[in-house]
Amino acid sequence: MVTLDWDLERTDGVTLVELFVAAERECRVRIANRLDGAVWPPRREGRPAAGWDGDEYAGTVPADGRLTVGYATPARPADPPAEIVSTGPPDATVDREQRTDGGAQGESVAVTRGVAPERNGDPTPDDVVRSLGDPVVPRDCVPVPDASTESATTDGSPTADEPATTGDIDDCERADELEGGPDGELGRRRGKRCPDGDRRTEAPTRTDASADAPVDAPADGPADAPADTSAGTALVVPGGVRAWLRDVERRLDDVETGAGRKPGDGTHSPTDGTRSPTAEGRDAGLGTAVAVDRRALSWVARRVERLASRADGVR
Amino acid sequence: MILAVVGGKGGVGKSTVAYNLAAHLDAVVVDADLAMADLPAGPESAADRSAADPSADGDYGNATVPDANTAKRRRVERRGPDLHDVLAGRAAPVEAVRESGPVDILPCGRSLAGARACDPTALVDAVEGVAREYGVVVVDCPAGLCGDVGLGLLVAEACVLVTEPTPAALGDAVRARALARELDAGLAAVALNRASADAPTDLVADRLGGPVTVVPDSPALADAQAAGCPVAAVAPGSAASDAFAELATRLESLLSRGECGGGHRGSGSRRGSGSRGGSGGRHGSSSGSTGGRPGK
């Protein structure tokens, strides 16, 4: 007899689900979410933790008869939040060690076994990443074009007419996608820094970077926006603030275009036109993120207004 | 056959060994160091090459060695997809292989933005795809013991461990060896790089559990790598060239005995399933043996 108990907590638009599986003896269970929303499983190194497959979790109730599982979802709480869809005898070769970390690397590297029994217990690429660490380059490592050198390189660049299909330029465009939203669609072109030091600019229609505009500038202002979008003004805004505004802008772009795509998450397939459940889950996450952005922007706007008037007062 | 070249420590010569080994094995070398690619990418096609450098004749094996600046210019002016594009789903793995250089190569992009946009786990399918078409693939893994190294070892049937006769390098080699064992990539050979003839090869072989080939420190080797050529093309008969030939012979004998797994793994029969189908590309053996893998 396997029973499922649960505890639900709703906070900031997210429901945290705690599941407690009780069994009389060691056994294998498969649990499916029943809430009306995407499942956000716990992640190890960016990958869903061992045992998770979409909105289902498979694991083994240990000999002490108690297994706890947790996940988050944007769905509202309901009873029951999840159901046990199958049970069976414990499988010695599958998920015996659902380690939470790799431990000391080397001799004790934990390569967790595949979740699905049909994999014969062989490690999968996701298992490797979970155990050894996510090798994706950290976001902070990606060079962000800065305004001072942009304006200097938009004139007379020998590569100005280079086709956009060139490898390095393509890479740099991805940097824009990552850092500043789909600039290409808006006809904005910025100077780009490639890691090899090569700087290229293609067909600039304006020399400022609206994504780098100061706080009080319209993020999507017209091409002939007044002086407050000039490179010089943009320079006085700290990079952290500009980076945050770029992130917000990117999320708003995603929502407005309905794409819900996160170019930087490293898992998307740009050629894939179909919407996966994962994409829907991201959309829900995006909505939550934008709601948080709205509150933050509003607070920052008020704070900026107060500080600006104080700064004016001491001039 | 898919070989991973690993070492743990950075700067021990993994890329040099991978590149020269691929030259001797007539293999495709995959530059799997997503964030710090350093293999000579090679021009994509004759048309692109002549456009980039009209003086280039492309026949590097004919003692015409481009200088380092020419090689760098070619890298900068390259065209065509690379491993970043493959791992981001924009290109098929075989499309990105460049055959016009001295060594067939699946080069890696050089931008961090490109590296960030990748799905590193796609490396496994990409390398298998190249192996299906070309037979032998040498994967040049990055330094460290992170997931990217693990993915290279996961897809490989055997590994070549590159190390130096220094405590730091040997310590990391032991850890890389352990990781390779976890991921079922048997140790095919150890390349003891920048070592003198009196290096303690027996001790290293004993600790790492595989045959050791000494690769002597060689200016010719460094020059060749900087110019984007295998040392055998620049300085045939040199000690370094002979060392790689010996290493390649050792690996080929393992391959012919089916001890490196005998061909790539077919999709759906991921490792350990008991039947490593050797459908064989240009070089794949037809062995179905899984036993007797070296260094296990």
Coordinates of C-alpha atoms in Angstrom, one line a residue:
Chain A
M1 CA 0.0 0.0 0.0
V2 CA 1.5 3.3 -1.1
T3 CA 0.0 6.5 0.0
L4 CA 0.6 10.1 -1.0
D5 CA 0.3 13.1 1.3
W6 CA 1.1 16.7 0.4
D7 CA 1.6 20.2 1.6
L8 CA 1.0 23.2 -0.6
E9 CA 2.3 26.7 -0.2
R10 CA 1.4 29.7 -2.4
T11 CA 3.8 32.6 -2.5
D12 CA 4.5 35.3 -5.1
G13 CA 2.4 33.6 -7.8
V14 CA 4.2 30.3 -7.3
T15 CA 2.8 27.2 -5.7
L16 CA 5.4 25.1 -3.8
V17 CA 4.4 21.5 -3.7
E18 CA 5.7 19.0 -1.1
L19 CA 4.8 15.4 -1.6
F20 CA 5.3 12.7 1.0
V21 CA 5.1 9.2 -0.3
A22 CA 4.7 6.4 2.3
A23 CA 5.0 2.7 1.6
E24 CA 5.3 -0.4 3.7
R25 CA 8.4 -1.6 1.9
E26 CA 10.9 -0.4 -0.6
C27 CA 9.2 0.1 -3.9
R28 CA 9.4 2.2 -7.1
V29 CA 6.8 4.9 -7.7
R30 CA 5.9 7.2 -10.5
I31 CA 4.2 10.4 -9.6
A32 CA 2.4 12.8 -12.0
N33 CA 1.5 16.4 -11.4
R34 CA -2.2 17.1 -11.5
L35 CA -2.2 20.9 -11.0
D36 CA -3.1 23.0 -14.0
G37 CA 0.3 24.4 -14.8
A38 CA 3.8 23.8 -15.7
V39 CA 6.1 21.8 -13.4
W40 CA 9.3 23.5 -12.3
P41 CA 11.3 20.6 -10.9
P42 CA 14.4 21.2 -8.7
R43 CA 17.4 21.5 -10.8
R44 CA 21.0 20.4 -10.5
E45 CA 23.4 22.4 -12.6
G46 CA 20.6 23.7 -14.7
R47 CA 19.2 20.3 -15.4
P48 CA 16.0 18.8 -13.9
A49 CA 17.1 16.7 -10.9
A50 CA 17.4 13.0 -11.4
G51 CA 14.0 11.3 -11.5
W52 CA 12.2 14.1 -13.3
D53 CA 10.8 13.7 -16.7
G54 CA 8.5 16.4 -17.9
D55 CA 5.7 16.7 -15.3
E56 CA 6.4 13.2 -13.8
Y57 CA 8.8 12.0 -11.2
A58 CA 10.0 8.5 -10.9
G59 CA 11.9 7.3 -7.8
T60 CA 12.3 4.6 -5.3
V61 CA 10.8 4.7 -1.8
P62 CA 13.7 3.6 0.4
A63 CA 13.5 0.9 3.0
D64 CA 12.3 3.3 5.7
G65 CA 9.1 3.7 3.7
R66 CA 9.2 7.4 3.2
L67 CA 10.1 9.5 0.1
T68 CA 9.7 13.2 -0.2
V69 CA 9.5 15.1 -3.5
G70 CA 9.1 18.8 -4.1
Y71 CA 8.5 21.0 -7.0
A72 CA 7.1 24.4 -7.9
T73 CA 4.4 25.4 -10.3
P74 CA 2.6 28.6 -11.3
A75 CA -0.7 26.7 -11.0
R76 CA -3.1 27.5 -8.2
P77 CA -3.3 25.0 -5.3
A78 CA -5.8 22.2 -5.7
D79 CA -6.4 18.8 -4.2
P80 CA -4.9 16.5 -5.1
P81 CA -1.8 18.2 -6.6
A82 CA -0.3 15.0 -7.8
E83 CA -1.1 11.3 -8.1
I84 CA 0.8 8.1 -8.0
V85 CA 0.4 6.7 -11.5
S86 CA 2.4 3.5 -11.1
T87 CA 4.2 1.5 -8.5
G88 CA 6.5 -1.5 -8.8
P89 CA 9.3 -3.4 -7.3
P90 CA 12.5 -1.5 -6.7
D91 CA 14.9 -1.6 -9.7
A92 CA 18.4 -2.2 -8.5
T93 CA 20.0 -0.6 -11.5
V94 CA 17.9 2.5 -11.8
D95 CA 18.3 5.6 -9.8
R96 CA 19.8 3.8 -7.0
E97 CA 21.9 6.8 -6.3
Q98 CA 20.0 10.0 -6.8
R99 CA 22.9 12.0 -5.6
T100 CA 22.4 15.6 -5.0
D101 CA 26.0 16.5 -5.9
G102 CA 29.1 15.1 -7.5
G103 CA 31.1 15.0 -4.3
A104 CA 34.8 15.2 -4.7
Q105 CA 35.5 15.1 -8.3
G106 CA 37.6 12.2 -9.5
E107 CA 37.4 8.9 -7.8
S108 CA 34.0 9.6 -6.3
V109 CA 32.3 11.3 -9.3
A110 CA 28.7 10.4 -9.1
V111 CA 27.3 9.7 -12.5
T112 CA 23.7 9.2 -11.7
R113 CA 21.9 6.6 -13.6
G114 CA 19.3 7.4 -16.2
V115 CA 15.8 7.9 -15.0
A116 CA 14.1 5.8 -17.6
P117 CA 14.6 2.1 -17.2
E118 CA 14.8 1.6 -20.9
R119 CA 18.1 3.3 -20.8
N120 CA 19.7 0.3 -19.2
G121 CA 21.0 2.4 -16.4
D122 CA 23.6 4.1 -18.7
P123 CA 24.5 7.7 -17.9
T124 CA 22.9 10.3 -20.1
P125 CA 24.3 13.6 -21.1
D126 CA 22.0 15.2 -18.6
D127 CA 23.3 12.9 -15.9
V128 CA 26.8 14.0 -16.7
V129 CA 26.0 17.6 -16.5
R130 CA 24.1 17.1 -13.2
S131 CA 27.0 15.3 -11.7
L132 CA 29.9 17.2 -13.0
G133 CA 28.6 20.7 -13.4
D134 CA 27.0 22.8 -16.2
P135 CA 29.7 23.8 -18.6
V136 CA 27.7 26.6 -20.2
V137 CA 29.6 29.9 -20.1
P138 CA 28.3 32.1 -17.3
R139 CA 26.2 35.0 -18.5
D140 CA 28.5 37.5 -17.0
C141 CA 31.3 36.3 -19.2
V142 CA 29.6 37.4 -22.4
P143 CA 31.0 40.7 -23.4
V144 CA 28.5 43.5 -23.5
P145 CA 29.1 46.2 -26.1
D146 CA 29.8 49.5 -24.5
A147 CA 28.8 52.8 -25.8
S148 CA 32.2 54.5 -25.9
T149 CA 33.8 52.2 -28.4
E150 CA 30.6 51.7 -30.4
S151 CA 30.4 55.2 -31.6
A152 CA 34.1 55.1 -32.4
T153 CA 33.8 52.1 -34.6
T154 CA 30.7 52.9 -36.5
D155 CA 32.6 55.1 -38.9
G156 CA 34.6 53.7 -41.7
S157 CA 34.7 50.2 -40.5
P158 CA 36.2 48.1 -43.2
T159 CA 33.8 45.3 -42.4
A160 CA 30.7 47.4 -42.4
D161 CA 29.2 45.7 -45.4
E162 CA 30.1 42.3 -44.3
P163 CA 27.2 39.9 -44.7
A164 CA 25.3 38.9 -41.5
T165 CA 25.9 35.2 -42.2
T166 CA 29.6 35.5 -41.3
G167 CA 30.4 33.2 -38.4
D168 CA 31.8 35.8 -36.0
I169 CA 29.1 38.3 -36.7
D170 CA 26.6 35.6 -36.2
D171 CA 28.1 34.9 -32.9
C172 CA 28.0 38.6 -32.0
E173 CA 24.4 38.8 -33.0
R174 CA 23.7 36.1 -30.6
A175 CA 25.4 38.3 -28.0
D176 CA 22.9 40.9 -28.8
E177 CA 20.1 38.5 -28.6
L178 CA 21.4 37.5 -25.2
E179 CA 22.1 41.0 -23.9
G180 CA 19.9 43.4 -25.7
G181 CA 16.9 41.7 -27.2
P182 CA 16.2 41.2 -30.9
D183 CA 17.8 44.3 -32.2
G184 CA 17.8 43.1 -35.7
E185 CA 14.1 43.1 -35.8
L186 CA 14.0 46.7 -34.7
G187 CA 16.6 47.8 -37.2
R188 CA 19.0 48.7 -34.5
R189 CA 22.6 47.7 -35.1
R190 CA 25.3 48.2 -32.6
G191 CA 29.0 47.8 -32.6
K192 CA 30.0 44.4 -31.4
R193 CA 33.0 43.1 -29.6
C194 CA 34.2 39.7 -30.5
P195 CA 36.5 37.9 -28.0
D196 CA 39.3 37.9 -30.5
G197 CA 39.4 41.6 -30.3
D198 CA 37.9 42.1 -33.7
R199 CA 35.2 44.7 -33.8
R200 CA 32.6 44.8 -36.5
T201 CA 29.7 47.0 -37.2
E202 CA 27.2 46.4 -39.8
A203 CA 24.9 48.9 -41.5
P204 CA 24.3 51.1 -38.5
T205 CA 21.1 53.1 -38.7
R206 CA 21.9 54.9 -35.5
T207 CA 25.0 55.1 -33.3
D208 CA 23.5 55.1 -29.9
A209 CA 22.5 52.0 -28.0
S210 CA 18.9 52.4 -26.9
A211 CA 19.2 49.3 -24.8
D212 CA 22.0 51.0 -23.0
A213 CA 20.0 54.2 -22.6
P214 CA 19.8 55.9 -19.2
V215 CA 17.0 55.1 -16.8
D216 CA 14.9 58.0 -17.7
A217 CA 15.2 57.5 -21.5
P218 CA 12.4 55.8 -23.3
A219 CA 13.8 52.3 -23.9
D220 CA 12.4 52.1 -27.4
G221 CA 12.6 55.7 -28.3
P222 CA 12.6 56.9 -31.9
A223 CA 15.8 57.0 -33.8
D224 CA 16.1 60.8 -33.4
A225 CA 15.6 60.7 -29.7
P226 CA 17.0 63.7 -27.8
A227 CA 20.4 64.0 -26.3
D228 CA 19.7 61.9 -23.3
T229 CA 20.2 58.8 -25.4
S230 CA 23.6 59.9 -26.5
A231 CA 26.6 57.7 -25.8
G232 CA 28.0 60.2 -23.3
T233 CA 25.0 60.1 -21.1
A234 CA 24.7 56.4 -21.3
L235 CA 28.2 56.2 -19.9
V236 CA 27.3 57.6 -16.6
V237 CA 24.7 55.0 -15.9
P238 CA 26.4 52.1 -14.1
G239 CA 26.7 48.9 -16.0
G240 CA 24.7 46.9 -13.5
V241 CA 21.7 49.2 -14.0
R242 CA 22.0 49.1 -17.8
A243 CA 22.3 45.3 -17.7
W244 CA 19.2 45.0 -15.6
L245 CA 17.2 47.3 -17.9
R246 CA 18.4 45.2 -20.9
D247 CA 17.2 42.1 -19.2
V248 CA 13.8 43.7 -18.4
E249 CA 13.6 44.9 -22.0
R250 CA 14.4 41.5 -23.3
R251 CA 11.7 39.9 -21.2
L252 CA 9.1 42.5 -22.3
D253 CA 10.1 41.9 -25.9
D254 CA 9.5 38.2 -25.4
V255 CA 6.1 38.8 -23.9
E256 CA 5.1 41.3 -26.6
T257 CA 6.2 39.1 -29.4
G258 CA 4.6 36.1 -27.7
A259 CA 7.7 34.2 -28.4
G260 CA 8.5 33.4 -24.8
R261 CA 11.9 32.4 -26.0
K262 CA 14.9 32.8 -23.9
P263 CA 17.9 32.8 -26.2
G264 CA 20.3 32.5 -23.4
D265 CA 19.0 29.4 -21.7
G266 CA 21.1 27.3 -24.0
T267 CA 18.4 24.7 -24.5
H268 CA 16.2 26.2 -27.2
S269 CA 16.0 25.2 -30.7
P270 CA 15.6 28.2 -32.9
T271 CA 14.6 26.2 -35.9
D272 CA 11.9 24.4 -33.9
G273 CA 8.6 26.0 -34.6
T274 CA 6.5 23.8 -32.4
R275 CA 5.6 24.8 -28.9
S276 CA 6.7 22.3 -26.3
P277 CA 5.3 22.0 -22.8
T278 CA 8.6 23.3 -21.7
A279 CA 8.1 26.4 -23.7
E280 CA 4.7 26.9 -22.1
G281 CA 6.3 26.5 -18.7
R282 CA 8.8 29.2 -19.7
D283 CA 6.0 31.4 -20.7
A284 CA 4.4 31.1 -17.3
G285 CA 7.8 31.8 -15.8
L286 CA 8.2 34.8 -18.0
G287 CA 4.9 36.2 -16.9
T288 CA 5.9 35.9 -13.3
A289 CA 9.2 37.5 -14.0
V290 CA 7.6 40.4 -15.8
A291 CA 5.2 40.9 -12.9
V292 CA 8.2 41.2 -10.6
D293 CA 9.8 43.6 -13.1
R294 CA 6.7 45.8 -13.1
R295 CA 6.9 46.1 -9.3
A296 CA 10.6 46.7 -9.4
L297 CA 10.4 49.3 -12.2
S298 CA 7.7 51.2 -10.4
W299 CA 9.7 51.3 -7.2
V300 CA 12.9 52.3 -9.0
A301 CA 11.0 55.0 -10.9
R302 CA 9.8 56.6 -7.7
R303 CA 13.2 56.3 -6.1
V304 CA 14.8 57.8 -9.1
E305 CA 12.4 60.7 -9.1
R306 CA 13.1 61.5 -5.5
L307 CA 16.8 61.3 -5.9
A308 CA 16.7 63.3 -9.0
S309 CA 14.8 66.1 -7.3
R310 CA 17.3 66.0 -4.4
A311 CA 20.2 66.1 -6.8
D312 CA 18.6 69.1 -8.6
G313 CA 18.2 70.8 -5.2
V314 CA 22.0 70.7 -4.4
R315 CA 23.0 72.0 -7.9
Chain B
M1 CA 35.8 4.9 -33.2
I2 CA 35.5 7.9 -31.0
L3 CA 38.6 8.9 -28.9
A4 CA 38.5 11.6 -26.3
V5 CA 41.7 13.4 -25.5
V6 CA 41.7 14.6 -21.9
G7 CA 44.2 15.7 -19.4
G8 CA 42.6 17.5 -16.4
K9 CA 45.1 20.2 -16.2
G10 CA 45.2 23.0 -18.8
G11 CA 48.2 23.7 -21.0
V12 CA 49.6 20.2 -21.0
G13 CA 49.1 19.9 -24.8
K14 CA 45.8 18.2 -25.2
S15 CA 45.0 20.1 -28.4
T16 CA 48.4 19.5 -29.9
V17 CA 48.1 15.8 -29.2
A18 CA 44.5 15.6 -30.5
Y19 CA 45.4 17.5 -33.7
N20 CA 48.5 15.4 -34.5
L21 CA 46.9 12.2 -33.5
A22 CA 44.0 13.0 -35.9
A23 CA 46.5 13.6 -38.7
H24 CA 48.0 10.2 -38.2
L25 CA 44.7 8.4 -37.8
D26 CA 43.1 10.2 -40.8
A27 CA 40.4 11.2 -38.3
V28 CA 38.2 14.2 -37.8
V29 CA 39.3 16.2 -34.8
V30 CA 36.5 17.9 -32.9
D31 CA 37.4 21.0 -31.0
A32 CA 35.2 20.5 -28.0
D33 CA 36.6 23.4 -25.9
L34 CA 33.5 25.5 -26.2
A35 CA 34.8 28.6 -24.5
M36 CA 38.5 28.4 -25.3
A37 CA 38.8 26.8 -28.7
D38 CA 42.4 26.7 -29.9
L39 CA 42.6 24.1 -32.7
P40 CA 43.5 25.6 -36.1
A41 CA 40.1 25.9 -37.7
G42 CA 41.2 25.7 -41.3
P43 CA 39.6 27.3 -44.2
E44 CA 36.2 26.0 -45.2
S45 CA 36.5 25.7 -48.9
A46 CA 38.9 26.4 -51.8
A47 CA 36.8 29.4 -52.8
D48 CA 36.8 30.9 -49.4
R49 CA 40.5 30.1 -49.0
S50 CA 41.4 31.9 -52.2
A51 CA 39.2 34.8 -51.2
A52 CA 40.9 35.1 -47.8
D53 CA 44.4 34.6 -49.1
P54 CA 45.1 34.5 -52.8
S55 CA 48.6 33.1 -52.3
A56 CA 47.4 30.1 -50.4
D57 CA 47.6 26.8 -52.3
G58 CA 46.1 24.8 -49.5
D59 CA 48.6 22.0 -49.8
Y60 CA 50.1 22.2 -46.4
G61 CA 51.5 18.7 -46.7
N62 CA 53.9 19.9 -49.4
A63 CA 56.2 21.7 -47.0
T64 CA 54.5 25.0 -47.7
V65 CA 53.9 26.1 -44.2
P66 CA 51.7 29.2 -43.7
D67 CA 53.1 31.5 -41.0
A68 CA 51.1 32.1 -37.8
N69 CA 49.7 35.4 -39.0
T70 CA 48.3 33.8 -42.2
A71 CA 46.8 31.0 -40.1
K72 CA 45.3 33.5 -37.7
R73 CA 43.9 35.6 -40.6
R74 CA 42.3 32.6 -42.0
R75 CA 40.7 31.8 -38.7
V76 CA 39.3 35.3 -38.4
E77 CA 38.1 35.4 -42.0
R78 CA 36.6 31.9 -41.9
R79 CA 33.2 31.1 -43.1
G80 CA 30.7 28.4 -42.4
P81 CA 29.2 26.8 -39.4
D82 CA 31.2 25.6 -36.4
L83 CA 30.5 23.6 -33.3
H84 CA 28.7 26.4 -31.7
D85 CA 26.3 26.4 -34.5
V86 CA 25.9 22.7 -34.3
L87 CA 25.3 22.7 -30.6
A88 CA 22.8 25.5 -31.0
G89 CA 20.8 23.6 -33.6
R90 CA 21.7 25.8 -36.5
A91 CA 23.8 23.3 -38.5
A92 CA 24.2 19.6 -38.9
P93 CA 27.4 18.1 -37.5
V94 CA 28.7 16.9 -40.8
E95 CA 28.0 20.2 -42.4
A96 CA 30.4 21.8 -40.0
V97 CA 33.3 19.5 -40.7
R98 CA 36.0 21.2 -42.8
E99 CA 38.0 19.0 -45.0
S100 CA 40.2 21.4 -46.9
G101 CA 42.8 21.8 -44.2
P102 CA 45.6 19.4 -43.5
V103 CA 43.4 17.7 -40.9
D104 CA 39.7 17.3 -41.2
I105 CA 38.2 19.3 -38.3
L106 CA 35.0 20.3 -36.7
P107 CA 36.1 23.6 -35.4
C108 CA 34.6 25.5 -32.6
G109 CA 33.5 29.1 -32.6
R110 CA 35.6 31.7 -30.8
S111 CA 33.1 33.8 -29.1
L112 CA 31.8 33.5 -25.6
A113 CA 28.4 34.5 -26.8
G114 CA 28.4 31.6 -29.2
A115 CA 29.6 29.3 -26.4
R116 CA 26.8 30.5 -24.1
A117 CA 24.1 29.9 -26.7
C118 CA 25.1 26.2 -27.0
D119 CA 23.5 23.2 -25.5
P120 CA 26.6 21.3 -24.5
T121 CA 24.8 18.0 -24.1
A122 CA 24.2 18.1 -27.9
L123 CA 27.9 17.3 -28.3
V124 CA 27.1 13.6 -27.8
D125 CA 24.8 13.3 -30.8
A126 CA 27.0 15.7 -32.8
V127 CA 30.1 13.6 -32.4
E128 CA 28.3 10.4 -33.0
G129 CA 26.9 11.9 -36.2
V130 CA 30.4 12.8 -37.4
A131 CA 31.7 9.3 -36.5
R132 CA 28.9 7.7 -38.6
E133 CA 30.1 9.6 -41.6
Y134 CA 33.9 9.7 -41.1
G135 CA 34.7 6.7 -39.0
V136 CA 37.3 7.9 -36.6
V137 CA 36.8 11.0 -34.5
V138 CA 39.2 12.5 -32.0
V139 CA 37.5 14.8 -29.5
D140 CA 39.7 17.5 -28.0
C141 CA 38.3 18.0 -24.6
P142 CA 38.7 21.1 -22.5
A143 CA 40.7 21.3 -19.3
G144 CA 39.1 20.6 -16.0
L145 CA 36.7 17.9 -14.9
C146 CA 33.5 19.7 -15.5
G147 CA 30.5 18.5 -17.5
D148 CA 32.0 19.4 -20.9
V149 CA 34.9 17.0 -20.3
G150 CA 32.4 14.4 -19.0
L151 CA 30.3 14.7 -22.2
G152 CA 33.4 14.2 -24.3
L153 CA 34.2 11.1 -22.3
L154 CA 30.6 9.9 -22.4
V155 CA 30.5 9.8 -26.2
A156 CA 34.0 8.3 -26.5
E157 CA 34.8 4.7 -26.5
A158 CA 38.3 5.2 -25.4
C159 CA 40.5 8.1 -24.2
V160 CA 44.0 9.3 -24.6
L161 CA 45.3 11.0 -21.5
V162 CA 47.7 13.8 -22.0
T163 CA 49.9 14.9 -19.1
E164 CA 53.3 16.3 -18.3
P165 CA 56.0 15.1 -15.8
T166 CA 55.0 17.6 -13.2
P167 CA 53.1 17.0 -9.9
A168 CA 50.2 19.2 -10.8
A169 CA 49.7 17.7 -14.2
L170 CA 50.0 14.1 -13.0
G171 CA 47.6 14.8 -10.1
D172 CA 45.0 16.0 -12.5
A173 CA 45.7 13.2 -14.9
V174 CA 44.8 10.7 -12.1
R175 CA 41.5 12.5 -11.6
A176 CA 40.8 12.6 -15.3
R177 CA 41.6 8.9 -15.5
A178 CA 39.1 8.2 -12.7
L179 CA 36.4 10.2 -14.5
A180 CA 37.1 8.4 -17.8
R181 CA 36.7 5.1 -15.9
E182 CA 33.3 6.3 -14.5
L183 CA 32.2 7.2 -17.9
D184 CA 33.3 3.9 -19.5
A185 CA 36.0 5.4 -21.7
G186 CA 38.8 3.0 -21.4
L187 CA 42.4 4.4 -21.3
A188 CA 43.9 3.7 -24.7
A189 CA 47.2 5.5 -24.2
V190 CA 49.0 8.1 -22.2
A191 CA 50.9 10.9 -23.9
L192 CA 53.6 12.2 -21.6
N193 CA 54.2 15.6 -23.1
R194 CA 57.3 17.7 -22.9
A195 CA 59.1 14.9 -21.3
S196 CA 62.8 14.0 -21.6
A197 CA 63.9 10.5 -22.5
D198 CA 64.7 9.7 -18.8
A199 CA 61.1 10.5 -17.7
P200 CA 59.7 7.9 -15.2
T201 CA 57.4 6.4 -17.8
D202 CA 57.1 3.1 -16.0
L203 CA 55.9 4.8 -12.9
V204 CA 53.4 6.9 -14.9
A205 CA 52.2 3.9 -16.7
D206 CA 51.7 2.0 -13.5
R207 CA 49.8 4.8 -11.8
L208 CA 47.6 5.6 -14.7
G209 CA 47.1 2.1 -16.0
G210 CA 48.0 2.5 -19.6
P211 CA 50.9 2.5 -22.0
V212 CA 52.9 5.7 -22.0
T213 CA 54.3 7.4 -25.1
V214 CA 56.8 10.2 -24.5
V215 CA 56.3 13.3 -26.6
P216 CA 59.5 15.4 -26.4
D217 CA 59.5 19.1 -26.1
S218 CA 60.0 20.4 -29.6
P219 CA 60.1 23.8 -31.1
A220 CA 59.0 22.3 -34.5
L221 CA 55.9 21.0 -32.8
A222 CA 55.0 24.4 -31.3
D223 CA 55.6 26.1 -34.7
A224 CA 53.6 23.6 -36.6
Q225 CA 50.6 23.9 -34.2
A226 CA 50.8 27.7 -34.4
A227 CA 50.8 27.5 -38.1
G228 CA 47.9 25.1 -38.2
C229 CA 49.8 22.1 -39.4
P230 CA 50.6 18.7 -38.0
V231 CA 54.2 18.3 -37.1
A232 CA 54.5 15.4 -39.5
A233 CA 53.9 17.7 -42.4
V234 CA 56.4 20.3 -41.2
A235 CA 59.2 18.2 -39.7
P236 CA 58.8 14.6 -40.8
G237 CA 61.1 12.3 -39.0
S238 CA 61.4 14.6 -36.0
A239 CA 61.2 13.1 -32.6
A240 CA 57.8 14.6 -32.0
S241 CA 56.5 13.3 -35.3
D242 CA 57.8 9.9 -34.5
A243 CA 56.1 10.0 -31.1
F244 CA 52.7 10.7 -32.6
A245 CA 53.3 8.0 -35.2
E246 CA 54.0 5.6 -32.3
L247 CA 50.9 6.8 -30.4
A248 CA 48.8 6.4 -33.5
T249 CA 50.1 2.9 -34.3
R250 CA 49.3 1.9 -30.7
L251 CA 45.8 3.2 -31.1
E252 CA 45.3 1.6 -34.5
S253 CA 46.4 -1.8 -33.1
L254 CA 43.8 -1.4 -30.4
L255 CA 41.3 -0.5 -33.0
S256 CA 42.1 -3.4 -35.2
R257 CA 41.7 -5.7 -32.2
G258 CA 38.4 -4.2 -31.5
E259 CA 39.5 -3.2 -28.1
C260 CA 38.4 0.4 -28.4
G261 CA 34.8 -0.6 -29.0
G262 CA 35.0 -1.0 -32.8
G263 CA 33.1 1.8 -34.4
H264 CA 30.7 4.3 -33.1
R265 CA 27.7 3.6 -31.1
G266 CA 24.5 3.5 -32.9
S267 CA 21.6 5.6 -31.7
G268 CA 19.5 3.8 -29.3
S269 CA 22.2 1.5 -28.2
R270 CA 24.0 3.8 -25.9
R271 CA 26.9 2.3 -24.2
G272 CA 27.0 -0.9 -22.3
S273 CA 24.1 -2.4 -24.2
G274 CA 26.3 -5.3 -25.2
S275 CA 26.4 -4.8 -28.9
R276 CA 28.6 -2.1 -30.2
G277 CA 27.6 -2.2 -33.8
G278 CA 30.6 -1.4 -36.0
S279 CA 28.7 -0.1 -39.0
G280 CA 32.0 1.5 -39.9
G281 CA 32.7 4.6 -41.8
R282 CA 36.0 5.0 -43.6
H283 CA 37.9 3.5 -40.7
G284 CA 35.5 1.8 -38.5
S285 CA 36.2 -1.8 -37.7
S286 CA 33.4 -4.3 -37.7
S287 CA 34.0 -5.7 -34.3
G288 CA 31.1 -6.3 -32.0
S289 CA 33.3 -7.0 -29.0
T290 CA 32.8 -5.2 -25.8
G291 CA 35.3 -7.1 -23.7
G292 CA 39.0 -6.5 -23.2
R293 CA 38.8 -2.8 -23.3
P294 CA 42.2 -1.3 -22.5
G295 CA 43.0 0.0 -19.1
K296 CA 39.7 -1.0 -17.5

